[in-house]
Short mmCIF file of C-alpha atoms in Angstrom, two decimals:
data_model
loop_
_atom_site.label_atom_id
_atom_site.label_comp_id
_atom_site.label_asym_id
_atom_site.label_seq_id
_atom_site.Cartn_x
_atom_site.Cartn_y
_atom_site.Cartn_z
CA MET A 10 -22.23 20.30 37.00
CA ASP A 11 -22.78 24.05 34.90
CA LYS A 12 -21.67 24.31 31.22
CA ARG A 13 -18.33 25.93 31.88
CA GLU A 14 -17.50 23.27 33.84
CA ILE A 15 -18.20 20.12 31.48
CA PHE A 16 -16.41 22.73 28.87
CA LYS A 17 -12.83 22.86 30.65
CA GLU A 18 -12.88 18.71 31.21
CA SER A 19 -13.79 18.24 27.55
CA ARG A 20 -11.08 19.88 25.82
CA ASP A 21 -8.43 18.91 23.52
CA GLU A 22 -5.49 18.34 25.51
CA LEU A 23 -3.34 19.73 23.03
CA THR A 24 -5.18 22.81 21.33
CA GLY A 25 -7.71 23.49 24.16
CA LEU A 26 -10.57 23.24 22.02
CA LEU A 27 -13.39 21.24 22.21
CA ASP A 28 -13.20 17.34 21.68
CA LYS A 29 -15.33 14.97 19.67
CA PRO A 30 -17.42 14.15 22.58
CA ALA A 31 -18.26 17.48 23.79
CA PHE A 32 -18.53 18.80 20.61
CA TYR A 33 -21.30 16.56 19.64
CA GLU A 34 -23.21 17.04 22.49
CA TRP A 35 -23.26 20.93 22.15
CA ALA A 36 -24.13 20.80 18.57
CA GLN A 37 -26.84 18.08 19.01
CA GLU A 38 -28.12 20.66 21.64
CA LEU A 39 -28.02 23.45 19.15
CA ILE A 40 -29.96 22.04 16.44
CA ASP A 41 -32.65 20.02 18.74
CA ASP A 42 -33.14 24.13 19.96
CA ALA A 43 -32.66 25.60 16.34
CA ASP A 44 -35.92 27.84 15.12
CA GLU A 45 -37.44 27.17 11.86
CA GLY A 46 -35.21 29.08 9.32
CA SER A 47 -32.12 28.96 11.79
CA ASN A 48 -28.76 28.69 9.59
CA TYR A 49 -26.17 26.39 10.61
CA ALA A 50 -23.22 24.83 8.99
CA PHE A 51 -20.94 21.95 9.77
CA ILE A 52 -17.79 22.28 8.43
CA PHE A 53 -14.95 19.73 8.57
CA LEU A 54 -11.29 20.76 7.68
CA ASP A 55 -8.19 18.58 6.88
CA MET A 56 -4.57 19.56 6.44
CA GLU A 57 -3.19 18.43 2.90
CA ASN A 58 0.48 17.40 3.63
CA PHE A 59 0.44 17.74 7.34
CA LYS A 60 2.42 14.06 7.37
CA GLN A 61 4.98 15.16 5.39
CA PHE A 62 5.48 18.46 7.46
CA ASN A 63 5.73 15.76 10.89
CA ALA A 64 8.38 13.85 8.65
CA ASN A 65 10.36 17.00 7.88
CA TYR A 66 10.71 18.92 11.02
CA GLY A 67 9.55 16.01 13.52
CA PHE A 68 6.11 15.69 15.97
CA GLU A 69 6.88 18.60 18.08
CA LYS A 70 7.01 21.21 15.31
CA GLY A 71 4.11 19.49 14.30
CA ASP A 72 2.21 19.68 17.48
CA ASP A 73 3.12 23.68 17.80
CA LEU A 74 1.41 23.95 13.79
CA LEU A 75 -2.11 22.16 14.96
CA LYS A 76 -2.03 24.73 18.10
CA ASP A 77 -1.63 27.52 16.15
CA ILE A 78 -4.33 26.54 13.40
CA ALA A 79 -6.35 25.80 16.83
CA HIS A 80 -5.71 29.43 17.34
CA ILE A 81 -6.75 30.70 13.95
CA LEU A 82 -10.18 28.60 13.86
CA ARG A 83 -10.76 30.43 17.29
CA THR A 84 -10.17 33.96 15.88
CA VAL A 85 -11.98 33.54 12.70
CA PHE A 86 -14.82 31.50 14.11
CA ASP A 87 -15.38 33.57 17.50
CA SER A 88 -18.13 32.58 19.62
CA GLN A 89 -18.76 29.05 17.23
CA LEU A 90 -18.48 25.27 18.38
CA VAL A 91 -14.67 24.49 17.33
CA SER A 92 -13.31 21.18 17.80
CA ARG A 93 -9.90 19.01 17.11
CA PHE A 94 -11.76 15.52 16.29
CA SER A 95 -8.25 13.72 15.62
CA GLY A 96 -4.99 14.23 14.25
CA ASP A 97 -5.04 17.23 11.60
CA HIS A 98 -9.14 17.46 11.53
CA PHE A 99 -10.82 20.09 12.97
CA VAL A 100 -14.28 20.65 12.67
CA VAL A 101 -16.75 23.48 13.10
CA CYS A 102 -20.43 24.30 13.83
CA SER A 103 -21.11 27.50 13.06
CA ASP A 104 -24.22 29.84 12.72
CA ILE A 105 -22.15 32.35 10.50
CA THR A 106 -23.45 33.04 6.94
CA GLN A 107 -20.92 33.80 5.35
CA VAL A 108 -18.83 30.57 5.13
CA VAL A 109 -16.95 30.64 2.76
CA PRO A 110 -15.10 33.66 3.07
CA ALA A 111 -14.43 32.56 7.11
CA ILE A 112 -12.81 29.15 5.15
CA LEU A 113 -10.62 31.49 2.76
CA GLU A 114 -9.32 33.53 5.47
CA VAL A 115 -8.21 30.65 7.54
CA LYS A 116 -6.97 28.98 4.89
CA LYS A 117 -4.56 32.28 3.87
CA GLN A 118 -3.71 32.55 7.15
CA VAL A 119 -2.65 28.53 7.85
CA LYS A 120 -0.31 29.00 4.29
CA SER A 121 1.71 32.04 6.66
CA LEU A 122 2.54 29.20 8.92
CA GLN A 123 3.94 26.78 6.30
CA GLN A 124 7.85 26.38 5.94
CA ASP A 125 9.15 24.32 2.87
CA ILE A 126 6.14 21.92 2.93
CA ASN A 127 2.84 23.17 0.79
CA LEU A 128 0.06 23.11 3.37
CA GLU A 129 -3.25 22.79 1.72
CA LEU A 130 -6.31 23.26 3.41
CA LYS A 131 -9.20 21.61 2.43
CA ALA A 132 -12.97 22.43 3.83
CA GLY A 133 -16.22 20.23 3.43
CA VAL A 134 -19.03 22.11 4.47
CA TYR A 135 -22.87 20.80 5.34
CA LEU A 136 -25.37 23.25 5.45
CA TYR A 137 -28.06 22.18 8.46
CA ASP A 138 -31.70 22.26 6.51
CA GLY A 139 -33.49 20.09 9.28
CA GLU A 140 -33.61 16.95 7.25
CA VAL A 141 -31.10 15.39 9.15
CA THR A 142 -31.40 15.57 12.85
CA ASN A 143 -28.65 13.76 13.92
CA VAL A 144 -25.30 15.59 14.53
CA ILE A 145 -22.70 12.85 13.81
CA ARG A 146 -24.70 12.55 10.26
CA CYS A 147 -24.03 16.18 9.80
CA THR A 148 -20.62 15.94 10.35
CA ASP A 149 -20.27 12.91 8.31
CA ARG A 150 -21.57 14.81 5.30
CA ALA A 151 -19.19 17.67 6.04
CA ARG A 152 -16.67 14.81 6.21
CA ILE A 153 -17.75 13.17 3.06
CA ALA A 154 -17.62 16.52 1.48
CA CYS A 155 -13.94 17.20 2.39
CA ALA A 156 -12.72 13.61 1.36
CA SER A 157 -14.18 14.43 -2.02
CA ILE A 158 -11.41 17.06 -2.83
CA LYS A 159 -8.56 15.33 -1.17
CA LYS A 160 -5.55 15.89 -3.77
CA LYS A 161 -7.30 18.34 -5.91
CA TYR A 162 -5.34 21.17 -5.38
CA ASP A 163 -7.33 23.67 -7.49
CA ILE A 164 -10.62 23.01 -4.88
CA ASP A 165 -10.52 24.70 -1.47
CA TYR A 166 -13.93 23.20 -0.11
CA LYS A 167 -16.76 21.08 -1.30
CA PHE A 168 -20.27 21.87 -0.30
CA TYR A 169 -21.97 18.19 0.41
CA ASP A 170 -24.69 17.54 -2.40
CA ALA A 171 -26.90 14.54 -3.54
CA GLU A 172 -24.37 13.30 -5.67
CA LEU A 173 -22.17 12.66 -2.30
CA GLY A 174 -25.39 11.56 -0.72
CA GLY A 175 -25.23 8.39 -2.81
CA HIS A 176 -21.50 7.92 -1.53
CA LEU A 177 -22.69 8.02 2.07
CA ALA A 178 -25.19 5.88 1.21
CA ARG A 179 -23.02 3.36 -0.03
CA LYS A 180 -20.82 3.67 2.68
CA GLN A 181 -23.36 2.75 5.17
CA PHE A 182 -24.20 -0.07 3.16
CA ILE A 183 -20.78 -1.02 3.65
CA ILE A 184 -21.04 -0.66 7.23
CA ASP A 185 -24.52 -2.25 8.02
CA ASN A 186 -23.67 -5.42 5.80
CA LEU A 187 -20.06 -6.72 6.11
CA VAL A 188 -20.91 -9.38 9.45
CA GLU A 189 -23.56 -10.68 6.57
CA ALA A 190 -21.08 -10.83 3.50
CA LEU A 191 -18.52 -12.68 5.88
CA ALA A 192 -20.76 -14.92 7.20
CA ASN A 193 -22.48 -15.50 3.62
CA LYS A 194 -18.84 -16.04 1.79
CA TYR A 195 -20.08 -12.41 -0.34
CA ILE A 196 -16.68 -11.17 -0.29
CA GLN A 197 -14.56 -13.48 -2.00
CA ILE A 198 -10.49 -14.12 -2.20
CA TYR A 199 -8.92 -13.57 -5.56
CA TYR A 200 -5.86 -14.22 -6.47
CA GLN A 201 -2.97 -12.31 -8.68
CA PRO A 202 -0.03 -14.59 -9.52
CA ILE A 203 3.63 -13.13 -9.28
CA VAL A 204 6.56 -14.79 -11.23
CA ARG A 205 10.32 -14.71 -10.91
CA SER A 206 11.82 -12.78 -13.61
CA LEU A 207 14.61 -15.11 -13.96
CA THR A 208 12.61 -18.15 -14.87
CA GLY A 209 8.86 -16.96 -15.36
CA GLU A 210 7.93 -19.06 -13.45
CA VAL A 211 4.85 -18.27 -11.16
CA CYS A 212 6.29 -18.29 -7.41
CA GLY A 213 3.67 -16.95 -5.87
CA TRP A 214 0.06 -15.21 -5.14
CA GLU A 215 -1.50 -11.89 -4.11
CA ALA A 216 -4.42 -12.48 -2.27
CA LEU A 217 -7.23 -9.44 -2.82
CA VAL A 218 -11.19 -9.27 -2.11
CA ARG A 219 -13.85 -8.56 -4.02
CA TRP A 220 -17.11 -8.00 -2.26
CA ILE A 221 -19.97 -9.56 -4.65
CA ASP A 222 -23.27 -8.66 -3.26
CA PRO A 223 -26.24 -10.65 -4.60
CA ASN A 224 -28.40 -7.78 -5.04
CA LYS A 225 -25.83 -4.79 -5.39
CA GLY A 226 -23.40 -6.53 -7.48
CA THR A 227 -20.08 -5.75 -7.44
CA VAL A 228 -18.19 -3.55 -4.37
CA TYR A 229 -14.65 -3.09 -5.06
CA PRO A 230 -12.03 -2.86 -2.28
CA ASN A 231 -11.30 0.88 -3.20
CA GLU A 232 -14.73 1.52 -2.07
CA PHE A 233 -14.79 -0.71 1.19
CA ILE A 234 -11.43 -0.72 2.55
CA SER A 235 -11.21 2.92 3.53
CA VAL A 236 -14.87 2.47 5.39
CA LEU A 237 -13.89 -0.26 7.04
CA GLU A 238 -10.76 1.20 8.29
CA GLU A 239 -11.96 4.77 9.33
CA TYR A 240 -14.99 2.70 11.62
CA HIS A 241 -12.39 0.39 13.24
CA LEU A 242 -13.67 -2.74 11.27
CA ILE A 243 -11.22 -3.41 8.77
CA HIS A 244 -9.77 -7.06 11.16
CA LYS A 245 -12.81 -8.71 10.46
CA LEU A 246 -12.35 -8.65 7.08
CA ASP A 247 -8.53 -9.45 7.52
CA CYS A 248 -8.78 -12.22 10.07
CA TYR A 249 -11.33 -13.30 7.35
CA VAL A 250 -8.99 -13.72 4.67
CA MET A 251 -5.99 -14.74 6.40
CA GLU A 252 -8.69 -18.03 7.74
CA GLU A 253 -9.82 -18.45 4.29
CA VAL A 254 -6.30 -18.21 2.61
CA ILE A 255 -4.85 -20.43 4.88
CA SER A 256 -7.38 -23.11 4.81
CA THR A 257 -7.33 -23.29 0.97
CA PHE A 258 -3.62 -23.83 0.85
CA ALA A 259 -3.48 -26.16 3.59
CA LYS A 260 -5.56 -27.98 1.67
CA MET A 261 -3.76 -27.59 -1.49
CA GLU A 262 -0.34 -28.53 0.17
CA LYS A 263 -1.59 -31.67 1.38
CA ALA A 264 -3.16 -32.66 -1.81
CA GLY A 265 0.44 -32.18 -3.29
CA MET A 266 -1.01 -29.68 -5.73
CA ARG A 267 1.89 -27.91 -7.53
CA GLU A 268 0.37 -24.60 -7.47
CA ALA A 269 0.57 -24.10 -3.84
CA VAL A 270 3.32 -21.29 -4.19
CA PRO A 271 3.54 -18.81 -1.10
CA VAL A 272 0.58 -16.66 -0.81
CA SER A 273 0.97 -12.63 0.32
CA ILE A 274 -1.69 -11.04 2.86
CA ASN A 275 -2.38 -7.63 3.16
CA LEU A 276 -2.80 -6.03 6.44
CA SER A 277 -3.72 -2.62 7.52
CA ARG A 278 -2.14 -0.65 10.55
CA ILE A 279 -5.55 -0.78 12.35
CA ASP A 280 -5.41 -4.40 12.46
CA PHE A 281 -2.31 -4.18 14.91
CA GLU A 282 -4.36 -1.98 16.88
CA ILE A 283 -7.34 -4.48 17.73
CA ILE A 284 -5.83 -8.14 17.52
CA ASP A 285 -2.50 -9.69 18.17
CA ILE A 286 -1.48 -10.48 14.51
CA ALA A 287 1.57 -12.64 15.28
CA SER A 288 -1.00 -14.94 17.46
CA TYR A 289 -3.25 -14.66 15.36
CA MET A 290 -1.36 -16.28 12.69
CA ASN A 291 -0.29 -18.97 14.81
CA GLU A 292 -3.11 -20.12 16.15
CA LEU A 293 -4.04 -20.41 12.06
CA LEU A 294 -1.52 -22.18 11.32
CA ASP A 295 -1.48 -24.45 14.11
CA LYS A 296 -5.13 -25.36 13.34
CA TYR A 297 -4.64 -26.10 9.46
CA GLN A 298 -1.35 -28.03 9.87
CA VAL A 299 0.77 -25.87 6.92
CA LYS A 300 4.03 -24.37 6.84
CA LYS A 301 4.24 -21.22 7.78
CA GLU A 302 7.04 -19.94 4.55
CA LEU A 303 3.83 -20.44 2.66
CA PHE A 304 2.45 -17.42 3.74
CA HIS A 305 3.82 -13.68 3.87
CA LEU A 306 2.41 -10.24 5.37
CA GLU A 307 2.14 -7.16 3.51
CA ILE A 308 2.09 -3.56 4.92
CA THR A 309 1.65 -0.70 3.14
CA GLU A 310 4.57 2.31 3.95
CA SER A 311 1.49 4.76 4.91
CA ALA A 312 0.89 2.34 7.52
CA LEU A 313 4.67 2.67 9.30
CA THR A 314 3.88 6.54 10.16
CA LYS A 315 1.56 6.59 13.09
CA ASN A 316 2.93 4.78 16.21
CA PRO A 317 6.12 3.76 14.27
CA GLU A 318 7.44 2.02 17.53
CA PHE A 319 4.79 -0.36 18.23
CA ILE A 320 4.43 -1.30 14.51
CA ARG A 321 8.27 -1.97 14.18
CA GLU A 322 7.71 -4.34 17.57
CA GLN A 323 4.64 -6.07 16.24
CA ILE A 324 6.71 -6.53 12.90
CA SER A 325 9.98 -7.94 14.90
CA ARG A 326 7.30 -10.69 16.14
CA ILE A 327 5.80 -11.53 13.35
CA ARG A 328 9.25 -12.40 11.79
CA ASN A 329 10.43 -13.96 14.86
CA CYS A 330 7.25 -16.34 14.48
CA GLY A 331 9.09 -17.70 10.81
CA ILE A 332 6.30 -15.48 8.74
CA LYS A 333 8.10 -13.10 6.18
CA VAL A 334 7.10 -9.61 6.05
CA TRP A 335 6.80 -7.44 2.96
CA MET A 336 6.64 -3.61 2.71
CA ASP A 337 3.51 -2.93 0.01
CA ASP A 338 3.97 0.77 -1.79
CA PHE A 339 7.67 1.66 -1.68
CA GLY A 340 7.92 5.08 -2.84
CA SER A 341 4.61 6.25 -2.60
CA GLY A 342 4.98 8.05 0.50
CA TYR A 343 7.41 10.72 1.84
CA SER A 344 9.81 8.70 3.98
CA SER A 345 10.98 5.58 2.31
CA LEU A 346 14.39 5.78 2.66
CA ASN A 347 13.78 6.49 6.44
CA VAL A 348 11.61 3.25 6.63
CA LEU A 349 14.38 0.92 5.19
CA LYS A 350 16.71 2.39 7.88
CA ASN A 351 14.38 1.62 10.56
CA TYR A 352 12.37 -1.35 10.12
CA GLU A 353 13.09 -4.97 9.10
CA PHE A 354 11.46 -6.34 5.83
CA ASP A 355 12.12 -9.42 3.87
CA LEU A 356 11.08 -7.75 0.52
CA VAL A 357 10.22 -4.37 -0.57
CA LYS A 358 7.51 -4.11 -3.20
CA ILE A 359 8.13 -1.23 -5.61
CA ASP A 360 5.30 0.95 -6.20
CA MET A 361 4.04 1.23 -9.64
CA GLU A 362 4.03 4.81 -9.77
CA PHE A 363 7.66 4.54 -11.14
CA LEU A 364 6.34 2.91 -14.26
CA ARG A 365 4.13 5.79 -15.29
CA GLY A 366 5.44 7.35 -18.33
CA PHE A 367 7.49 4.56 -18.64
CA ASP A 368 7.51 5.58 -22.32
CA VAL A 369 7.83 8.93 -22.28
CA ASN A 370 11.39 9.66 -20.59
CA ASP A 371 13.56 7.79 -18.56
CA ASN A 372 13.29 9.54 -15.22
CA GLY A 373 11.34 6.44 -13.44
CA LYS A 374 13.82 3.86 -15.34
CA ILE A 375 16.82 5.66 -13.47
CA ILE A 376 14.80 5.86 -10.46
CA LEU A 377 14.02 2.00 -10.62
CA LYS A 378 17.80 1.07 -11.16
CA HIS A 379 19.32 2.82 -8.18
CA ALA A 380 16.13 1.78 -6.10
CA ILE A 381 16.61 -2.03 -7.00
CA SER A 382 20.46 -1.71 -6.33
CA MET A 383 19.98 0.09 -3.62
CA LEU A 384 17.27 -2.43 -1.71
CA LYS A 385 19.45 -5.56 -2.98
CA ASN A 386 22.68 -4.01 -0.83
CA LEU A 387 20.56 -3.53 2.23
CA GLY A 388 19.55 -7.29 2.01
CA PHE A 389 15.91 -6.62 0.92
CA HIS A 390 14.44 -9.08 -1.61
CA THR A 391 12.53 -6.88 -4.30
CA LEU A 392 9.36 -7.53 -6.53
CA ALA A 393 7.84 -4.40 -8.84
CA GLU A 394 4.00 -4.55 -9.10
CA GLY A 395 1.63 -2.58 -11.58
CA VAL A 396 3.78 -4.36 -14.72
CA GLU A 397 1.45 -3.95 -17.80
CA THR A 398 3.95 -4.51 -21.00
CA LYS A 399 6.42 -6.81 -22.03
CA GLU A 400 8.72 -3.75 -22.36
CA GLN A 401 8.43 -2.91 -18.67
CA TYR A 402 8.86 -7.32 -17.97
CA ASP A 403 12.49 -7.02 -20.11
CA PHE A 404 13.51 -3.68 -18.37
CA LEU A 405 12.78 -4.79 -14.80
CA ARG A 406 14.41 -8.36 -15.40
CA SER A 407 17.63 -6.86 -17.04
CA LEU A 408 18.16 -4.72 -13.82
CA GLY A 409 17.89 -7.87 -11.82
CA CYS A 410 14.59 -7.11 -9.97
CA GLU A 411 13.58 -10.62 -8.49
CA LEU A 412 9.65 -10.65 -8.81
CA ILE A 413 7.07 -9.45 -11.01
CA GLN A 414 3.79 -8.66 -10.55
CA GLY A 415 0.80 -6.66 -12.83
CA TYR A 416 -1.62 -7.07 -15.51
CA TYR A 417 0.93 -8.21 -18.51
CA ILE A 418 1.32 -11.19 -15.91
CA GLY A 419 -2.21 -12.01 -14.76
CA ARG A 420 -5.25 -9.89 -13.07
CA PRO A 421 -6.56 -10.92 -9.97
CA VAL A 422 -9.01 -13.63 -10.51
CA PRO A 423 -10.34 -16.75 -8.43
CA LEU A 424 -7.86 -19.14 -7.93
CA GLU A 425 -8.74 -22.25 -9.93
CA GLU A 426 -9.09 -19.19 -13.21
CA GLY A 427 -6.27 -18.08 -12.56
CA CYS A 428 -4.14 -21.59 -11.87
CA GLU A 429 -6.03 -22.46 -15.26
CA GLN A 430 -4.68 -19.37 -17.04
CA MET A 431 -1.18 -19.93 -15.41
CA HIS A 432 -1.23 -23.53 -17.77
CA LEU A 433 -2.67 -22.16 -20.53
CA ALA A 434 0.08 -19.24 -20.61
CA GLY A 435 2.61 -22.19 -20.27
CA ARG A 436 4.19 -21.15 -16.89
CA ASP A 437 5.34 -23.46 -14.64
CA PHE A 438 4.89 -23.30 -10.79
CA GLU A 439 8.41 -23.22 -8.73
CA LYS A 440 9.27 -25.57 -6.49
CA LEU A 441 10.01 -25.53 -3.21
CA ASP A 442 13.74 -27.01 -3.58
CA GLU A 443 13.94 -24.31 -6.37
CA ARG A 444 12.74 -21.69 -4.07
CA HIS A 445 15.36 -21.58 -1.90
CA PHE A 446 18.05 -21.79 -4.45
CA TYR A 447 16.42 -18.56 -6.18
CA ASN A 448 15.75 -16.61 -2.77
CA LYS A 449 19.59 -16.52 -2.60
CA LEU A 450 20.31 -15.78 -6.15
CA GLY A 451 18.01 -12.83 -6.15
CA LEU A 452 19.82 -11.05 -3.37
CA ILE A 453 22.75 -10.87 -6.27
CA ASP A 454 23.02 -7.00 -7.22
CA LEU A 455 23.53 -7.18 -11.03
CA LEU A 456 23.97 -3.33 -11.19
CA LYS A 457 27.36 -3.21 -8.96
CA GLN A 458 29.84 -1.04 -10.38
CA ASN A 459 32.66 -2.33 -12.24
CA PRO A 460 36.27 -1.39 -10.93
CA LEU A 461 37.47 -2.92 -14.29
CA ARG A 462 35.53 -0.09 -16.55
CA HIS A 463 38.51 0.21 -18.77
CA VAL A 464 39.00 -2.91 -20.31
CA THR A 465 34.81 -3.01 -21.08
CA SER A 466 32.87 -2.69 -24.14
CA GLN A 467 32.67 0.70 -25.60
CA LYS A 468 29.07 0.37 -25.39
CA SER A 469 28.55 -0.34 -21.40
CA ASP A 470 30.14 0.15 -18.63
CA ALA A 471 29.77 -3.35 -16.63
CA LEU A 472 31.80 -6.36 -17.29
CA PRO A 473 30.07 -9.35 -19.11
CA LEU A 474 27.78 -11.06 -16.94
CA ALA A 475 25.94 -13.98 -17.12
CA ILE A 476 23.87 -16.46 -14.79
CA GLY A 477 24.22 -19.96 -15.73
CA ILE A 478 22.57 -23.28 -13.91
CA VAL A 479 23.09 -26.90 -14.22
CA LYS A 480 19.86 -28.91 -14.51
CA ASN A 481 19.56 -32.28 -15.05
CA LYS A 482 23.41 -32.10 -16.36
CA LYS A 483 22.38 -29.58 -18.88
CA TRP A 484 23.33 -25.56 -18.83
CA SER A 485 20.87 -23.30 -19.45
CA PHE A 486 21.65 -19.04 -18.87
CA LEU A 487 19.14 -17.33 -16.60
CA TYR A 488 20.68 -13.71 -17.11
CA ILE A 489 22.76 -11.98 -19.46
CA ASN A 490 23.65 -8.63 -19.49
CA ASP A 491 24.40 -6.38 -22.66
CA ALA A 492 28.02 -6.65 -22.31
CA PHE A 493 27.91 -10.59 -22.48
CA GLN A 494 25.32 -9.87 -25.17
CA GLU A 495 27.86 -8.18 -27.19
CA ILE A 496 30.49 -11.04 -26.98
CA ILE A 497 27.70 -13.25 -28.24
CA ASP A 498 27.36 -11.36 -31.11
CA LEU A 499 31.25 -11.66 -31.91
CA HIS A 500 31.70 -15.02 -31.66
CA PRO A 501 32.19 -16.90 -34.98
CA ASN A 502 30.01 -19.64 -33.95
CA ALA A 503 27.25 -18.24 -31.98
CA GLN A 504 25.08 -16.55 -34.61
CA GLY A 505 24.15 -13.57 -31.88
CA SER A 506 22.06 -16.69 -30.24
CA LEU A 507 22.38 -17.55 -26.82
CA GLU A 508 20.50 -20.70 -27.56
CA SER A 509 23.25 -21.41 -29.79
CA VAL A 510 25.45 -20.68 -26.87
CA GLU A 511 24.25 -22.78 -24.48
CA GLU A 512 23.94 -25.83 -27.27
CA MET A 513 27.83 -25.18 -27.98
CA ILE A 514 28.04 -25.88 -23.92
CA ASN A 515 26.01 -29.10 -23.80
CA THR A 516 27.22 -30.67 -26.46
CA TYR A 517 31.05 -30.21 -25.80
CA LYS A 518 32.95 -33.43 -24.90
CA SER A 519 36.52 -33.03 -24.16
CA GLY A 520 39.08 -30.32 -23.77
CA PRO A 521 38.99 -27.02 -21.03
CA GLY A 522 35.82 -26.79 -19.13
CA PRO A 523 32.39 -26.52 -20.62
CA LEU A 524 32.38 -22.69 -20.15
CA SER A 525 36.07 -21.64 -20.91
CA MET A 526 35.79 -22.79 -24.40
CA PHE A 527 33.39 -20.27 -25.03
CA TRP A 528 35.98 -17.73 -24.49
#
C-alpha cells in the first residue's frame, strides 16, 4: 500500500486531518531522514474555553468549529503535517522557519470564528535539535510547553526550555514509579476532617493522598494526579485508595472506635472508563465486612462534561448499591445548574472559590446564600470546603450550610494524627443514631422567604427561628437566626444570652410549656 492509500485510511473522521498514529509514523520518518541542520518544529495547539463553547451552543456547533479550525491549520501550514489528536487538541510538524507568525495568523483567524465565547488559542513549540529522536517525546515536549500557559490569557505561545524539561523529568518519574510506590505504600492516605456546622462535631473525613518517596521526598497531588489521568493510570491509584480506606475503617468499626465516621473518596472520570466502580466497591465491602454508609464517593463537576449519559448511568448504579455519591467543586465550571438538573447526587460540595475575597465585598456571600437555599430545595445536602476563618465558618453556619471543611477545622494529616488533633480541639465525633437525625434536619432551608414579613423586626425579613433539641431531658439550641437573637436581647431575664434562655427553659417547673413561657 503506497503512502497515499495509508493517508486515506489514517484520517481523523471529523476533520479529515491525520489521526495520531499516522502523525507519529509520518513525523518519525521525517526526523529519521532529516539532514544535519534541518529545522523542524513540533507545535501543540489547544483551544481554551472550547468546553464552554460546547456547553453554550451544543456539540454539533462544536464539531463545526473544530472543522473550521482544521481548515485554518491546513491553509496556514500548507504542505506540513497537521493532525487532530483528540477533542480540541491539534499538532503540527513543520519545517517552516517563521513559526511564531504562523501561530499568530491561526490565532487571528480562529478569533474571527468565536461568538459570545472568548476562544483562546494556546500553542506550545518544541524546536527539534537532534537531541531527542523519538517523535512521541518531541510531541510531549510541545504539549508540556502548551500546558504551561493554560489560563494565562496574556501569553499565546511558549517554547519548550530547560525549566519545562524538569517538569517532563518529574512526569516520567511518576509514570515509571507508580507501581513501586503503590506496592511499597509510598503513597499514603491523609484525612481531612469534616464537621457539622450545627454541633461542631466531626461527622466525616475526606481521604486524600500524598506520595512520599524515600529519595525524592513528598510529591503532591497537583503534580501527579493530572499525569496519571493523562496516561490512564489513575484507576490504579484510586483502586488502591478505596481498598486502603475501606480496610482501615473496617478495623476501626469492628473495634468500636468512635472516630469511624464516614469517609469520602475521590474518583476520576477515567475510573469509570476502565473499571466497574459499583462492582469494585461492593467486592471490597463484602471482603472487609463493613457498612456501606461509612463510605461516600466524590466526583468533580468537570468529570461530567464528557460522555454525560454514561457517567449518569454509573452514578445511578452506585447509588442503587446503597453508596452515596457527592458532587465536588460545585461552581468551578460552566454548567453547574444543568448538572444539578440532570444528575442525582446525595450532597454537593461548594467550591472554595466562592470564599475568595470574603472580606472584600459581599458578592460571594450573596451567591453562597442563594446557592445553599437552592441546593436544599433541590434535596441536596450541602458542604462548604476551603473554610479558613471563624468568620467564614459562622457565616456559613448562619446560612444553614450543613457541613464545613477546611484549614479552619483541620489540615489533611495521617488518620491517627487527625484524630488526636480533633480530640485536643475538644471536638466530639458524631454517633450513628445522631447522624440520621442531623441529616434530616440539615435539609431544612433556613433561608426561605417569610410570607408574614410585615410583622417582623425592622432589622430582618425573617420570622424568629430557632432549632432546639432535647437530649438527656435538657433543651439546647443548635441554631438561632438574627430575629430570634433580637427577641433574646429584648427579654428582661435573658440578658442577651442564649445560655440564659436555655437555663430558664431547663429550670422551668410548672405552668405552660417550657418554650411558651419564654414568649
